[in-house]
Tab-separated table of C-alpha atoms and ligand atoms in Angstrom:
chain	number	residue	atom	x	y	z
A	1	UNK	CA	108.180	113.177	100.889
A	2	UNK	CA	105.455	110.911	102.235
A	3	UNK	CA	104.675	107.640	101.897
A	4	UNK	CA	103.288	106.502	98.723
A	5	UNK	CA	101.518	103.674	97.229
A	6	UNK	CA	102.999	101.842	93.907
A	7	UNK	CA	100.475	99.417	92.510
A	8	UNK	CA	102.342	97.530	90.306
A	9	UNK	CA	99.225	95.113	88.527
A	10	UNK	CA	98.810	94.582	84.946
A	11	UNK	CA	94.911	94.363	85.475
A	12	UNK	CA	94.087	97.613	85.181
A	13	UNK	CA	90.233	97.313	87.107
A	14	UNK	CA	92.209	96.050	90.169
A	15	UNK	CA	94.515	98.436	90.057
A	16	UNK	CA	92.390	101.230	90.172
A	17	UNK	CA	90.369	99.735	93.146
A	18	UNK	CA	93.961	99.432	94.894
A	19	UNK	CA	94.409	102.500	94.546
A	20	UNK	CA	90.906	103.749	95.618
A	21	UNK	CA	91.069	101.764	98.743
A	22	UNK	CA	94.689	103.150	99.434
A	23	UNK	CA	93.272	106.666	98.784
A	24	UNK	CA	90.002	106.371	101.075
A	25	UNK	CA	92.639	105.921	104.309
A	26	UNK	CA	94.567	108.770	102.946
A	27	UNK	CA	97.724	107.217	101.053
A	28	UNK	CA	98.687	109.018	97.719
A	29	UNK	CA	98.925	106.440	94.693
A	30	UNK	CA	100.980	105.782	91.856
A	31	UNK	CA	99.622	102.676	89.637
A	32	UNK	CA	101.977	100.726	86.815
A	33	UNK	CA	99.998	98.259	84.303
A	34	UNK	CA	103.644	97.374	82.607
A	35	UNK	CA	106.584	95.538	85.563
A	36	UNK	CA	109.215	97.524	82.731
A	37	UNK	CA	108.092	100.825	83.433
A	38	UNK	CA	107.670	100.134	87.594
A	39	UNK	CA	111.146	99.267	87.690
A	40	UNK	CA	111.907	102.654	85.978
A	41	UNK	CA	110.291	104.672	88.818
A	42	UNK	CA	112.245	106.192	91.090
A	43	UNK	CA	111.334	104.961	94.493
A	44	UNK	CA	111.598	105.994	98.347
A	45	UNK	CA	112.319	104.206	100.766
A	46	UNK	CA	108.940	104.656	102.880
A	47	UNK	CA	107.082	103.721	99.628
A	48	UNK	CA	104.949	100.636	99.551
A	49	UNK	CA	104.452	98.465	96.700
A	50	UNK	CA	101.805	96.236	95.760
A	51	UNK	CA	103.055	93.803	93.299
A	52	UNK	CA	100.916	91.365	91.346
A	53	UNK	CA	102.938	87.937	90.732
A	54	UNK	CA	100.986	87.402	87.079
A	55	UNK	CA	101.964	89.548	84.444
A	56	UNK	CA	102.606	89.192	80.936
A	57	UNK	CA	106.185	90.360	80.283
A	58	UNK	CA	107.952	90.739	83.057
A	59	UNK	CA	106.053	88.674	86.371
A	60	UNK	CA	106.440	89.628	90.122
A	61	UNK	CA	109.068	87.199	90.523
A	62	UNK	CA	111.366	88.919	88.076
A	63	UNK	CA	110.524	92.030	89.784
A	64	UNK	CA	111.452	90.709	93.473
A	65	UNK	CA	114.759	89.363	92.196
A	66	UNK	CA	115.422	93.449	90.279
A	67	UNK	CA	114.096	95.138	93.400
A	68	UNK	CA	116.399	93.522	95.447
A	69	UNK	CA	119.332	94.058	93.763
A	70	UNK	CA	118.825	98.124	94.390
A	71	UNK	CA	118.820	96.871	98.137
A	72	UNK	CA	116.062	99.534	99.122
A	73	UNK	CA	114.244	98.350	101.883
A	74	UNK	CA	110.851	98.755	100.005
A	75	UNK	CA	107.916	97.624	101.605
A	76	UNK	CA	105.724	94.810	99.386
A	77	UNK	CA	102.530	93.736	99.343
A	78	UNK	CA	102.236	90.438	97.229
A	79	UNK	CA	98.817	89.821	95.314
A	80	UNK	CA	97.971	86.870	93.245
A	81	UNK	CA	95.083	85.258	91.646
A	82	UNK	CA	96.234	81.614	92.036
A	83	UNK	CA	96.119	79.399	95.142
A	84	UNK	CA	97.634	80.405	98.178
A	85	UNK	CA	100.990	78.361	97.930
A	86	UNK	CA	101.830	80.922	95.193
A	87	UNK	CA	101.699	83.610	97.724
A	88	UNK	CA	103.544	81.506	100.568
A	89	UNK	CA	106.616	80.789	98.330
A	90	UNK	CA	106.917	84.048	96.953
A	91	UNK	CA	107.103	85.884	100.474
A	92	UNK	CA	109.626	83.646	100.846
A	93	UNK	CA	111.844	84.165	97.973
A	94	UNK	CA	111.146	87.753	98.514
A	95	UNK	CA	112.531	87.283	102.479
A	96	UNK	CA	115.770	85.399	101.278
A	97	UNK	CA	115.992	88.293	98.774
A	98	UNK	CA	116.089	90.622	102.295
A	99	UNK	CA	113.031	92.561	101.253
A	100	UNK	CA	110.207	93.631	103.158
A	101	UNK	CA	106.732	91.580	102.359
A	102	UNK	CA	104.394	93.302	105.153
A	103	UNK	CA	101.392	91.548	103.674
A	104	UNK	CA	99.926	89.079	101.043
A	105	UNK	CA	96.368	89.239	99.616
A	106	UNK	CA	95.074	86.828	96.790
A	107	UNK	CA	92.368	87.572	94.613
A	108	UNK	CA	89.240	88.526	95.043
A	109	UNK	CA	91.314	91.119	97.718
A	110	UNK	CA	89.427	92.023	100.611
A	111	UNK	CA	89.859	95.532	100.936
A	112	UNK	CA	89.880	96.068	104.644
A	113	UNK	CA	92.137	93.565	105.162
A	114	UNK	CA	94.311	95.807	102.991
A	115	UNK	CA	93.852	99.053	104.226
A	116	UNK	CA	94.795	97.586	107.616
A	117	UNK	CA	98.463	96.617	106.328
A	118	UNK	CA	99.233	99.490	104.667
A	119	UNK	CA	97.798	101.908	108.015
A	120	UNK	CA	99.855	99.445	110.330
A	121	UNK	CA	103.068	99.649	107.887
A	122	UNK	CA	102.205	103.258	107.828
A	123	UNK	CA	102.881	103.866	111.453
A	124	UNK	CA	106.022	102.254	111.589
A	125	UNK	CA	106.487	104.928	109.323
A	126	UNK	CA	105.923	107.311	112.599
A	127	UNK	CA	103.008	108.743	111.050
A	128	UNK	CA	102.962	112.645	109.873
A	129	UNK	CA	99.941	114.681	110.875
A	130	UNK	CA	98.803	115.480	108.309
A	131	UNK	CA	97.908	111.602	107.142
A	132	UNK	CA	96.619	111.199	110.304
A	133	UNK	CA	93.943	113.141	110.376
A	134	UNK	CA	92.784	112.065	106.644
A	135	UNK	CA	92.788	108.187	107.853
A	136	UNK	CA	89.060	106.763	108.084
A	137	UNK	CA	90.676	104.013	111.091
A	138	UNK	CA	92.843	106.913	112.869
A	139	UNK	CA	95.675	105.750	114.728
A	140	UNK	CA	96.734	106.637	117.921
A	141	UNK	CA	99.971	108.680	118.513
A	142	UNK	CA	102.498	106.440	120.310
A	143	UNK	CA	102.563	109.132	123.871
A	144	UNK	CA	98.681	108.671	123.670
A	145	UNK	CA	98.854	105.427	124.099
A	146	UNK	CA	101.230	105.881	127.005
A	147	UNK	CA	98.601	108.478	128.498
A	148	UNK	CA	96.047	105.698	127.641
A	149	UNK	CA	97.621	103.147	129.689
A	150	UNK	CA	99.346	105.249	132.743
A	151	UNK	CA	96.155	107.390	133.674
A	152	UNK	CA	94.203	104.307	133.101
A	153	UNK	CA	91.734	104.965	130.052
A	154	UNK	CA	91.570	101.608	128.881
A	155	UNK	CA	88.868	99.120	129.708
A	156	UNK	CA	87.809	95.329	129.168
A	157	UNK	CA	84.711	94.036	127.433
A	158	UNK	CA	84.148	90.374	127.374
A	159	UNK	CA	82.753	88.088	124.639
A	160	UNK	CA	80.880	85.055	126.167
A	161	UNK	CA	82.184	81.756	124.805
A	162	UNK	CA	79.679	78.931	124.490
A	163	UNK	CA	80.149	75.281	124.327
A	164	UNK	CA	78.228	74.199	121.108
A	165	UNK	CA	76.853	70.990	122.415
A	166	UNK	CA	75.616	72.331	125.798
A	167	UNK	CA	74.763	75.798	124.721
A	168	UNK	CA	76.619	76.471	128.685
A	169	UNK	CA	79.276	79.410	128.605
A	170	UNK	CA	82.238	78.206	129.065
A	171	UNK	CA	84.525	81.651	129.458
A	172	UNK	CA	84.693	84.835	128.124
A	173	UNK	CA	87.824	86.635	125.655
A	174	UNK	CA	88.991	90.172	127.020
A	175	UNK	CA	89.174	92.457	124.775
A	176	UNK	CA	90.378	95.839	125.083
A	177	UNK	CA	89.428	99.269	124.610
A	178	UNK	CA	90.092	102.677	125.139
A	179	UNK	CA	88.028	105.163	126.484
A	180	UNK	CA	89.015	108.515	125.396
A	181	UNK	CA	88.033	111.278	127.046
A	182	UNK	CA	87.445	113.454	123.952
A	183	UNK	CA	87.003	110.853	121.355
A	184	UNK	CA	84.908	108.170	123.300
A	185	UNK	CA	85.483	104.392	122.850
A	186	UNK	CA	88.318	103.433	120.469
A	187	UNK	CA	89.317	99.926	119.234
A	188	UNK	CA	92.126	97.624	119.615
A	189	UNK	CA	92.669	97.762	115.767
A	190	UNK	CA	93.387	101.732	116.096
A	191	UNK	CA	95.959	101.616	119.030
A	192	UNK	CA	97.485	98.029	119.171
A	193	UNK	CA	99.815	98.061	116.353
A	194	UNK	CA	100.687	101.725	117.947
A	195	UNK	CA	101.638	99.666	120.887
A	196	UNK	CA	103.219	96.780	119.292
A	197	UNK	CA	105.359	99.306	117.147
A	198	UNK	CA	106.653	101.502	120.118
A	199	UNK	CA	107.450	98.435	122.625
A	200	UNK	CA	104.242	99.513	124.824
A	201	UNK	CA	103.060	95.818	124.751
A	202	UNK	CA	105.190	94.397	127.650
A	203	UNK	CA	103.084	97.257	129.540
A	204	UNK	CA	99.113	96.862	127.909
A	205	UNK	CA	99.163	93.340	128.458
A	206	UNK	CA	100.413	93.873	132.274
A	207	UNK	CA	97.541	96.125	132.714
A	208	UNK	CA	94.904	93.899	130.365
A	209	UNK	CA	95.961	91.054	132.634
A	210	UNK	CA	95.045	93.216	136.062
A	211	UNK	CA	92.048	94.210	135.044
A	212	UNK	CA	90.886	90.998	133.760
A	213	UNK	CA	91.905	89.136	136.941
A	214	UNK	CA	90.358	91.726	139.129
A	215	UNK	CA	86.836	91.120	136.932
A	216	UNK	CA	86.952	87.466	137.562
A	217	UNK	CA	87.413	87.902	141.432
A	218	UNK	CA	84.206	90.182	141.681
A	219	UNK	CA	83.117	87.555	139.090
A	220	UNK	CA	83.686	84.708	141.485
A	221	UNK	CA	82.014	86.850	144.502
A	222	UNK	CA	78.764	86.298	142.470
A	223	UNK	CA	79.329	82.645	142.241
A	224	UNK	CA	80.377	83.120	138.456
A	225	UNK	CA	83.799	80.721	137.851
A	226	UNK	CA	84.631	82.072	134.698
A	227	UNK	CA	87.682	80.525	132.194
A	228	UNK	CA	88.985	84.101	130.465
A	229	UNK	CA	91.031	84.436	127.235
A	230	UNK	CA	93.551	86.784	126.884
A	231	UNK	CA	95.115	88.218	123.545
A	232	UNK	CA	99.050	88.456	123.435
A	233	UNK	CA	100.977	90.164	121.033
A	234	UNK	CA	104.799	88.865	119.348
A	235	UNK	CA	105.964	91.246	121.520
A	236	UNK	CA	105.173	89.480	124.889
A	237	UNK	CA	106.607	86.344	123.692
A	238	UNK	CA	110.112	87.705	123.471
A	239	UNK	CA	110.803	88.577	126.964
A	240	UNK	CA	111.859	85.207	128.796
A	241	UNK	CA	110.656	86.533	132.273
A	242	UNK	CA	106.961	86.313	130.694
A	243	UNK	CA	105.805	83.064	132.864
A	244	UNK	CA	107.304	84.043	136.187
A	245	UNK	CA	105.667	87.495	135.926
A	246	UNK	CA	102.100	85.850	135.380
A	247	UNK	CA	102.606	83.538	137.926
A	248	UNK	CA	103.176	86.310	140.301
A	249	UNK	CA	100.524	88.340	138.668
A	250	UNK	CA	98.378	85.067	139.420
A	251	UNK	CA	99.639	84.705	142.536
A	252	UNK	CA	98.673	87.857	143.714
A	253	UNK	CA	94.642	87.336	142.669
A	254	UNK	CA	94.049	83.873	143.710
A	255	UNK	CA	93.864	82.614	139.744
A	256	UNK	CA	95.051	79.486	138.546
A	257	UNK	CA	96.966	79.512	134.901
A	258	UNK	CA	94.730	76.817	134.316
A	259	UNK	CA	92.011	79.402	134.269
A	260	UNK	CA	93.207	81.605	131.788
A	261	UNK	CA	94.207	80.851	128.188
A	262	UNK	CA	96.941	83.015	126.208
A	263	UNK	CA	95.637	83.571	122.522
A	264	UNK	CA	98.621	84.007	120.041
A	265	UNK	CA	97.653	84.937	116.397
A	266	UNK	CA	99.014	82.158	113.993
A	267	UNK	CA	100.978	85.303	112.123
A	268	UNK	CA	102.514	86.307	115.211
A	269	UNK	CA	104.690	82.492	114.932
A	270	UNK	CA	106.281	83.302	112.109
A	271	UNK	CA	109.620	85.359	113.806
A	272	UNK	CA	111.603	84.340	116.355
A	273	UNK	CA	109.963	80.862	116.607
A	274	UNK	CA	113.300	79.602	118.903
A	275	UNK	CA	112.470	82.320	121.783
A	276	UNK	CA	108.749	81.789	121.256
A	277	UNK	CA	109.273	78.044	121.444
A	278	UNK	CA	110.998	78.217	124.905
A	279	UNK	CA	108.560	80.931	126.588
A	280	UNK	CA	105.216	78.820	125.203
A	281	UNK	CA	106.623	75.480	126.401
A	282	UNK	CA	107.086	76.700	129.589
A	283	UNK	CA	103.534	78.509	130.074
A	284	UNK	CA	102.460	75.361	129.052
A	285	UNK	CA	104.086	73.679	131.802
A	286	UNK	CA	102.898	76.024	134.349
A	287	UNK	CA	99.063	75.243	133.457
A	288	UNK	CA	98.445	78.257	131.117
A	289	UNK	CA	96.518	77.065	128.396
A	290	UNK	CA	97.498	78.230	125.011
A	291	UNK	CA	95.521	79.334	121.775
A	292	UNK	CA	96.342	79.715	118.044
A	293	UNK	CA	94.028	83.011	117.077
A	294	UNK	CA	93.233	83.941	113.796
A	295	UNK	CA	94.419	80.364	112.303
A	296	UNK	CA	93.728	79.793	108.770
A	297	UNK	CA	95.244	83.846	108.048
A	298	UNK	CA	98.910	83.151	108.521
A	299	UNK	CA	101.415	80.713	107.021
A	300	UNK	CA	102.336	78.429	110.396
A	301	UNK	CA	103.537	75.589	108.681
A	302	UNK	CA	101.688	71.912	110.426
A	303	UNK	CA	105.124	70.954	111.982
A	304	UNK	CA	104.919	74.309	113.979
A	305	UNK	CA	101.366	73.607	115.069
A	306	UNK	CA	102.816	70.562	116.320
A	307	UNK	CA	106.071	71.287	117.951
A	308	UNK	CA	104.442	74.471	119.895
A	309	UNK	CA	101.801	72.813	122.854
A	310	UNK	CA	98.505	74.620	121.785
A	311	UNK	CA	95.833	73.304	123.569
A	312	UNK	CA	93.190	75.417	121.051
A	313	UNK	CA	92.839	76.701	117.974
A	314	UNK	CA	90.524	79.083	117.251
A	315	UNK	CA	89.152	79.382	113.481
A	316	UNK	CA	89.599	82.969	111.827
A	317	UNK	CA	86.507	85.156	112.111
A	318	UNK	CA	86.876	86.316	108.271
A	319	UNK	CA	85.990	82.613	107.538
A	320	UNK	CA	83.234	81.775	109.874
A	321	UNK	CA	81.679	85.084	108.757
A	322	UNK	CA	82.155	83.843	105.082
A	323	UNK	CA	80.554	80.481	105.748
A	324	UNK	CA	76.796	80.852	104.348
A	325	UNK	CA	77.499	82.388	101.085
A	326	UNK	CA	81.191	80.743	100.884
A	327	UNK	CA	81.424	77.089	99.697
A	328	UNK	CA	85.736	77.733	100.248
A	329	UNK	CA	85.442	79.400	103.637
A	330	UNK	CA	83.240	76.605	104.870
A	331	UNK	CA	86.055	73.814	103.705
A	332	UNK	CA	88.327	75.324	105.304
A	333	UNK	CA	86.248	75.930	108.322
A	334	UNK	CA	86.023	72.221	108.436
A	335	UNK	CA	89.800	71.836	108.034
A	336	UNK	CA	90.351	73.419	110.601
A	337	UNK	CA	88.221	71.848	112.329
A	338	UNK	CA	89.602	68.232	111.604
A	339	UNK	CA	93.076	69.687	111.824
A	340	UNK	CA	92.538	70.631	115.244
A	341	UNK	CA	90.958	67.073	116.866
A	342	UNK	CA	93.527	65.310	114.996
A	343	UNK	CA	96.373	67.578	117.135
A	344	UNK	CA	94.291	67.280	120.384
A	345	UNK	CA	93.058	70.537	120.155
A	346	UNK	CA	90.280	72.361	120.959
A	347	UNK	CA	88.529	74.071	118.221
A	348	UNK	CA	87.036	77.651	118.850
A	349	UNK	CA	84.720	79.374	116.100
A	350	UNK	CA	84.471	83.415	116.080
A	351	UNK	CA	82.478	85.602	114.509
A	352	UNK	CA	79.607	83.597	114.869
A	353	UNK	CA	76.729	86.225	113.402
A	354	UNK	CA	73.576	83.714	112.941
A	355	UNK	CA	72.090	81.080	113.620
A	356	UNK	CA	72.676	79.023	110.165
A	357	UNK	CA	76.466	79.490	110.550
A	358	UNK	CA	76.379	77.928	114.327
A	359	UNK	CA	74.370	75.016	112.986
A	360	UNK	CA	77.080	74.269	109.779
A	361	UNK	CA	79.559	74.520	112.759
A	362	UNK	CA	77.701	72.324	115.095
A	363	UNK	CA	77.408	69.813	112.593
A	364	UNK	CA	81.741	70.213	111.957
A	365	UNK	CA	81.966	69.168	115.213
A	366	UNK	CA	83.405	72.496	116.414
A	367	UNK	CA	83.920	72.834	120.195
A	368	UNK	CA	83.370	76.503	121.320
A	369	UNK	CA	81.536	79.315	119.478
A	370	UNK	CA	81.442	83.347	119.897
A	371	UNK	CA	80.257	86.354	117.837
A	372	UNK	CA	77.175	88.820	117.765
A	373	UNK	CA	74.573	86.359	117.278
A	374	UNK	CA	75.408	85.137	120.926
A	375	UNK	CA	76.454	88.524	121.918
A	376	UNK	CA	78.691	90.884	121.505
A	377	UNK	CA	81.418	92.403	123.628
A	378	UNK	CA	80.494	94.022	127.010
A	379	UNK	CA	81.553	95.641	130.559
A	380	UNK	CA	82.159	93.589	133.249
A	381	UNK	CA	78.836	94.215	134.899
A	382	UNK	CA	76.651	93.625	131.942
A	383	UNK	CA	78.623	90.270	131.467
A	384	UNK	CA	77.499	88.924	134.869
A	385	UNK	CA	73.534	90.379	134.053
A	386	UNK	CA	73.713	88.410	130.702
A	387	UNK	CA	74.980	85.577	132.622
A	388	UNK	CA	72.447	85.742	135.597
A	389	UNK	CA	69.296	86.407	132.714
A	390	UNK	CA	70.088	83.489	130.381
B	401	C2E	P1	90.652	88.690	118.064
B	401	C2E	O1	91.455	88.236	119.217
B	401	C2E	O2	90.543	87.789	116.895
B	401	C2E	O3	89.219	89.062	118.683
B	401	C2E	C1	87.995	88.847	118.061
B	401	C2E	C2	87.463	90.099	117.433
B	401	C2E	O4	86.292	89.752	116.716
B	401	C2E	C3	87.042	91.188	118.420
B	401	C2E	O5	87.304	92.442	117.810
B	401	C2E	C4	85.549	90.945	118.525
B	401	C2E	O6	84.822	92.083	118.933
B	401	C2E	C5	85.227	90.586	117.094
B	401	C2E	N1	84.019	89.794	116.954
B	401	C2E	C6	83.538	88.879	117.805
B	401	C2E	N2	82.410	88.323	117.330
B	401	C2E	C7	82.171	88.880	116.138
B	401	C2E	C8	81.138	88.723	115.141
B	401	C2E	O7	80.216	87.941	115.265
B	401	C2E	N3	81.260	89.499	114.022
B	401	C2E	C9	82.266	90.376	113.852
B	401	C2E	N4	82.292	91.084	112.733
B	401	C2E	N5	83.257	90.549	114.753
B	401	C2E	C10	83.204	89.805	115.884
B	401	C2E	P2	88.007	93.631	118.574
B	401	C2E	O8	87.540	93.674	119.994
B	401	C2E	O9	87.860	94.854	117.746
B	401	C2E	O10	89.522	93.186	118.611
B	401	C2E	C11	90.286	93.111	117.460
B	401	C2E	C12	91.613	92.457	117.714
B	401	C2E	O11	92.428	93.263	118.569
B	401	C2E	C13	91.519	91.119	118.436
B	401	C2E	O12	91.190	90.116	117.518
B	401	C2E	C14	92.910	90.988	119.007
B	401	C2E	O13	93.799	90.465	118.049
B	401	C2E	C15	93.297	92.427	119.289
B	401	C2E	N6	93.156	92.665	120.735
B	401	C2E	C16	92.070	92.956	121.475
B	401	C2E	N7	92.374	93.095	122.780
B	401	C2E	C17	93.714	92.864	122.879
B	401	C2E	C18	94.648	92.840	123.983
B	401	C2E	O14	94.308	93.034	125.161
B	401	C2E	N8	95.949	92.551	123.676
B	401	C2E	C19	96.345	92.283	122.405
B	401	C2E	N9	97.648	91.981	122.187
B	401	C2E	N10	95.512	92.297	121.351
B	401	C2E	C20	94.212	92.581	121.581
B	402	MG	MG1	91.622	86.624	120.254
B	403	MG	MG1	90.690	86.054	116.097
């Protein structure tokens, strides 16, 4: 039996767009408008269940504390129409209840961000064929990703980071890719959590860190000093050895660790913060400068922004991209914004994709800026020909 999806809303509209978006990436559905006749269903331990906190009757709370007396480890997904504090406390209550909450939306749900969850709970899942090949984002098979990274497949683009007041570029984020040889260029969304889920990251972000400091020096040999961010997964902040092997990774390529910064997303915090702790303070220490990604998407309380030594924070694209049409997204835009100078940090806006939104973040007083509308991801080479040309 495969894995299925239990929508679990008393709103009947939503529910069936649940279970349309589940369906599109290939999941089977199952959709409850009563909590009494959910908790009837007989359910499997791969299923996942969206659960609505607000329901006439019997609410999602009532249904957290039933589910976890049947001590399944079900997957949830919590959904809720109020404010996001709702959400927060709930995943917590749902934790100390020793259940699974792989994801929260609130309402209006954005649908990709949901599909996303449910593909990346999916592979944990070890995926079966046959849902493979029916899934619009198709993820990797864990040995593939092996192949990908022994026989070298994958490759760097850079995104050019601007100062906002100078217009100058400041440094460029690596991303990664993977160029297939039958199914061309793939993106980090469709192999990463592959990677994370099979302990392949210790090994990616070796090789993403080669290749990036190899760039830089042929970079440098054009007279282009560039600053370069580099994504790290949970993963890479478990191992305690992480800041002696850069160092000897930056040893070997005449780099500073003041010349690279190590972006974190603000979700990734949320585990083994103790371990984390130690390994960030002492990048820190070393020079490495250090980035909260995707901020404004997870739940890091302020007291963890505080004790952990970012030096940046860097605004979540969703909201920046939001920001013209969005009178919440650009609050919060300027939260973060405020949040950020008050810690000492840096602010960094993505997903920057037109002019308007640059100018509502110039006049924030937000620090760095990247997306399409400066330009988008590229090779290497074609980084250093933007860079002569401008
Ligand atoms: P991220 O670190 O938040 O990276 C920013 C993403 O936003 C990139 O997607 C970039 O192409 C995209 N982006 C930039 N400007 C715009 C814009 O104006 N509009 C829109 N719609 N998108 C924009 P990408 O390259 O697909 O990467 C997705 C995520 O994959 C990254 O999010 C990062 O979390 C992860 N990732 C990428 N490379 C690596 C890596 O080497 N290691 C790890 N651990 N994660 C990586
Ligand atoms: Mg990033
Ligand atoms: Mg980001």
């Amino acid at each position: 039996m495969g894995t299925e999806i239990i929508i679990v809303d008393d709103d009947r509209l939503v529910a069936e767009m649940l279970a349309t978006a589940a369906s599109i990436v290939g999941f089977n559905t199952h959709i409850y408008t009563h909590a009494i006749d959910f908790l009837a269903h007989d359910l499997d331990r791969q299923d996942i269940v969206l659960l609505d906190l607000s329901m006439p009757g019997i609410d999602g709370i009532e249904v957290i504390r039933t589910l976890s007396a049947n001590k399944l480890p079900i997957a949830l997904v919590l959904i809720s129409g109020h404010d996001r504090g709702v959400l927060h406390s709930a995943e917590q209550l749902a934790k100390a209840h020793s259940l699974k909450v792989i994801g929260t939306l609130s309402k209006p749900i954005q649908i990709p961000h949901l599909q996303r969850i449910l593909l990346k709970q999916f592979a944990s899942f070890r995926a079966t064929k046959k849902l493979y090949h029916s899934c619009e984002i198709a993820l990797a098979k864990p040995e593939e990703v092996v192949q990908a990274i022994t026989q070298e497949q994958l490759l760097i683009h850079y995104q050019p980071v601007l100062d906002m007041t100078t217009c100058d570029m400041v440094g460029v984020e690596a991303l990664v890719r993977w160029q297939h040889p039958e199914q061309g260029l793939i993106f980090p969304d469709a192999f990463i959590p592959v990677a994370e889920q099979n302990g392949l990251m210790e090994q990616l972000t070796g090789y993403v860190l080669g290749a990036v400091l190899k760039d830089r020096q042929a970079w440098l040999k054009e007279g282009l000093a560039l600053h370069c961010s580099i994504n790290i997964s949970a993963d890479n902040i478990t191992s305690l050895g992480l800041p002696e092997q850069l160092m000897a990774l930056l040893h070997k390529n005449q780099c500073e660790p003041s010349d690279i910064t190590l972006e974190i997303t603000e979700s990734t915090l949320m585990g083994e913060l103790v371990t984390s702790l130690d390994i960030l303070t002492r990048l820190r220490m070393k020079g490495f400068s250090l980035s909260i990604d995707d901020f404004g998407t997870g739940y890091s309380s302020l007291s963890h922004l505080h004790r952990i030594p970012f030096t940046e924070l860097k605004i979540d694209r969703g909201f920046v991209m939001d920001m013209v049409n969005d009178e919440e997204a650009r609050a919060i835009a300027k939260t973060c914004i405020m949040l950020g100078h008050e810690l000492d940090m840096k602010v960094v806006a993505e997903g920057i994709e037109s002019q308007e939104i640059w100018d509502i973040l110039v006049s924030y007083g937000c620090d760095f800026g990247q997306g399409y509308h400066i330009a988008r991801p590229m090779p290497a080479d074609s980084l250093l020909e933007w860079s002569q040309s401008r």
